[in-house]
Tab-separated table of C-alpha atoms in Angstrom:
chain	number	residue	atom	x	y	z
A	1	MET	CA	1.767	-68.255	46.726
A	2	PRO	CA	-0.341	-65.653	48.573
A	3	ALA	CA	-3.636	-64.574	47.022
A	4	ALA	CA	-2.462	-60.954	46.862
A	5	ALA	CA	0.335	-61.979	44.486
A	6	LEU	CA	-2.204	-63.456	42.057
A	7	LYS	CA	-4.304	-60.285	41.901
A	8	PRO	CA	-3.839	-58.692	38.452
A	9	LYS	CA	-2.489	-55.184	38.313
A	10	PRO	CA	-4.883	-52.580	36.904
A	11	THR	CA	-4.202	-51.535	33.347
A	12	GLN	CA	-3.638	-47.945	32.351
A	13	SER	CA	-7.106	-47.686	30.801
A	14	THR	CA	-8.930	-48.807	33.965
A	15	VAL	CA	-6.866	-46.916	36.518
A	16	LYS	CA	-8.362	-43.521	35.673
A	17	ARG	CA	-11.997	-44.558	35.608
A	18	ARG	CA	-13.765	-47.543	37.044
A	19	VAL	CA	-15.527	-49.866	34.608
A	20	LEU	CA	-18.850	-51.310	35.774
A	21	LEU	CA	-19.894	-54.221	33.602
A	22	ASP	CA	-23.121	-55.211	35.326
A	23	LEU	CA	-24.989	-51.996	34.536
A	24	PRO	CA	-27.348	-51.639	31.552
A	25	TYR	CA	-25.910	-50.269	28.328
A	26	GLU	CA	-24.817	-46.673	28.645
A	27	PRO	CA	-22.750	-44.827	26.038
A	28	VAL	CA	-19.142	-44.190	26.960
A	29	GLU	CA	-18.113	-40.592	27.552
A	30	LYS	CA	-17.078	-39.138	24.215
A	31	ARG	CA	-13.604	-37.730	23.721
A	32	PRO	CA	-12.477	-35.534	20.827
A	33	LEU	CA	-10.851	-37.275	17.883
A	34	PRO	CA	-7.272	-36.399	16.947
A	35	PRO	CA	-7.043	-33.408	14.576
A	36	GLY	CA	-5.285	-33.324	11.231
A	37	ARG	CA	-6.475	-36.574	9.669
A	38	PRO	CA	-8.242	-36.809	6.297
A	39	ARG	CA	-12.035	-36.724	6.420
A	40	GLU	CA	-12.273	-40.318	5.192
A	41	TRP	CA	-10.390	-41.490	8.301
A	42	TYR	CA	-13.026	-39.923	10.581
A	43	VAL	CA	-15.891	-41.415	8.566
A	44	THR	CA	-14.336	-44.895	8.709
A	45	HIS	CA	-13.489	-44.563	12.395
A	46	ASN	CA	-17.032	-43.551	13.342
A	47	ARG	CA	-18.489	-46.307	11.151
A	48	ARG	CA	-16.325	-48.912	12.928
A	49	LEU	CA	-17.409	-47.630	16.341
A	50	LYS	CA	-21.062	-47.782	15.334
A	51	ALA	CA	-20.632	-51.286	13.917
A	52	MET	CA	-19.004	-52.448	17.152
A	53	ARG	CA	-21.813	-50.986	19.261
A	54	LEU	CA	-24.411	-52.668	17.078
A	55	ALA	CA	-22.593	-56.018	17.061
A	56	ILE	CA	-22.392	-55.977	20.864
A	57	ALA	CA	-26.080	-55.081	21.151
A	58	LEU	CA	-27.029	-57.891	18.751
A	59	LEU	CA	-24.945	-60.408	20.679
A	60	ASP	CA	-26.561	-59.241	23.922
A	61	SER	CA	-30.007	-59.689	22.381
A	62	GLY	CA	-29.297	-63.279	21.306
A	63	VAL	CA	-28.297	-62.886	17.653
A	64	TYR	CA	-25.077	-64.896	17.495
A	65	VAL	CA	-24.754	-65.859	13.827
A	66	PRO	CA	-24.127	-63.299	11.056
A	67	ASN	CA	-26.795	-64.712	8.752
A	68	GLN	CA	-29.388	-64.067	11.505
A	69	ALA	CA	-28.436	-60.380	11.419
A	70	ARG	CA	-30.287	-59.055	8.405
A	71	ASN	CA	-30.313	-55.334	7.661
A	72	GLU	CA	-33.794	-54.986	9.175
A	73	THR	CA	-32.650	-56.676	12.398
A	74	ILE	CA	-29.587	-54.464	12.641
A	75	ARG	CA	-31.620	-51.309	11.997
A	76	SER	CA	-34.248	-52.231	14.587
A	77	THR	CA	-31.457	-52.876	17.113
A	78	ALA	CA	-30.007	-49.457	16.268
A	79	GLU	CA	-33.377	-47.890	17.012
A	80	THR	CA	-33.574	-49.811	20.297
A	81	ILE	CA	-30.204	-48.571	21.549
A	82	GLY	CA	-30.722	-45.039	20.251
A	83	VAL	CA	-28.325	-44.968	17.308
A	84	HIS	CA	-29.130	-43.507	13.875
A	85	PRO	CA	-30.112	-46.193	11.344
A	86	PRO	CA	-26.959	-47.678	9.800
A	87	SER	CA	-26.179	-47.729	6.108
A	88	ASP	CA	-25.848	-50.933	4.105
A	89	THR	CA	-22.056	-50.636	4.427
A	90	THR	CA	-22.276	-50.449	8.218
A	91	CYS	CA	-24.671	-53.426	8.297
A	92	HIS	CA	-22.146	-55.395	6.256
A	93	MET	CA	-19.421	-54.386	8.723
A	94	VAL	CA	-21.561	-55.548	11.669
A	95	ARG	CA	-21.936	-58.982	10.088
A	96	ALA	CA	-18.188	-59.110	9.396
A	97	LEU	CA	-17.435	-58.304	13.039
A	98	MET	CA	-19.787	-61.061	14.180
A	99	ARG	CA	-18.172	-63.492	11.738
A	100	TYR	CA	-14.594	-62.804	12.843
A	101	SER	CA	-15.352	-62.855	16.563
A	102	ARG	CA	-16.081	-66.595	16.476
């Protein structure tokens, strides 16, 4: 089978903009959220995004186990990457994301 046949086709999300993975952390370009949802949906959505960013930053910094990620560690990582300090609920969500990714 020729090598060109084994090359994966680009997905819809990567066709429009190129993804560079070897660059230092840089926030993704923000897009507006869909209108018409209840306020609680937006709060939860933004909290999940923040928790994902923090979990990725912790994993990149060498914190691989949820019990290593105390609230102080998570908040200092948030300060390092330029995110507002997370609430206790968001810290709990970060640990849950780290737990379920294993």
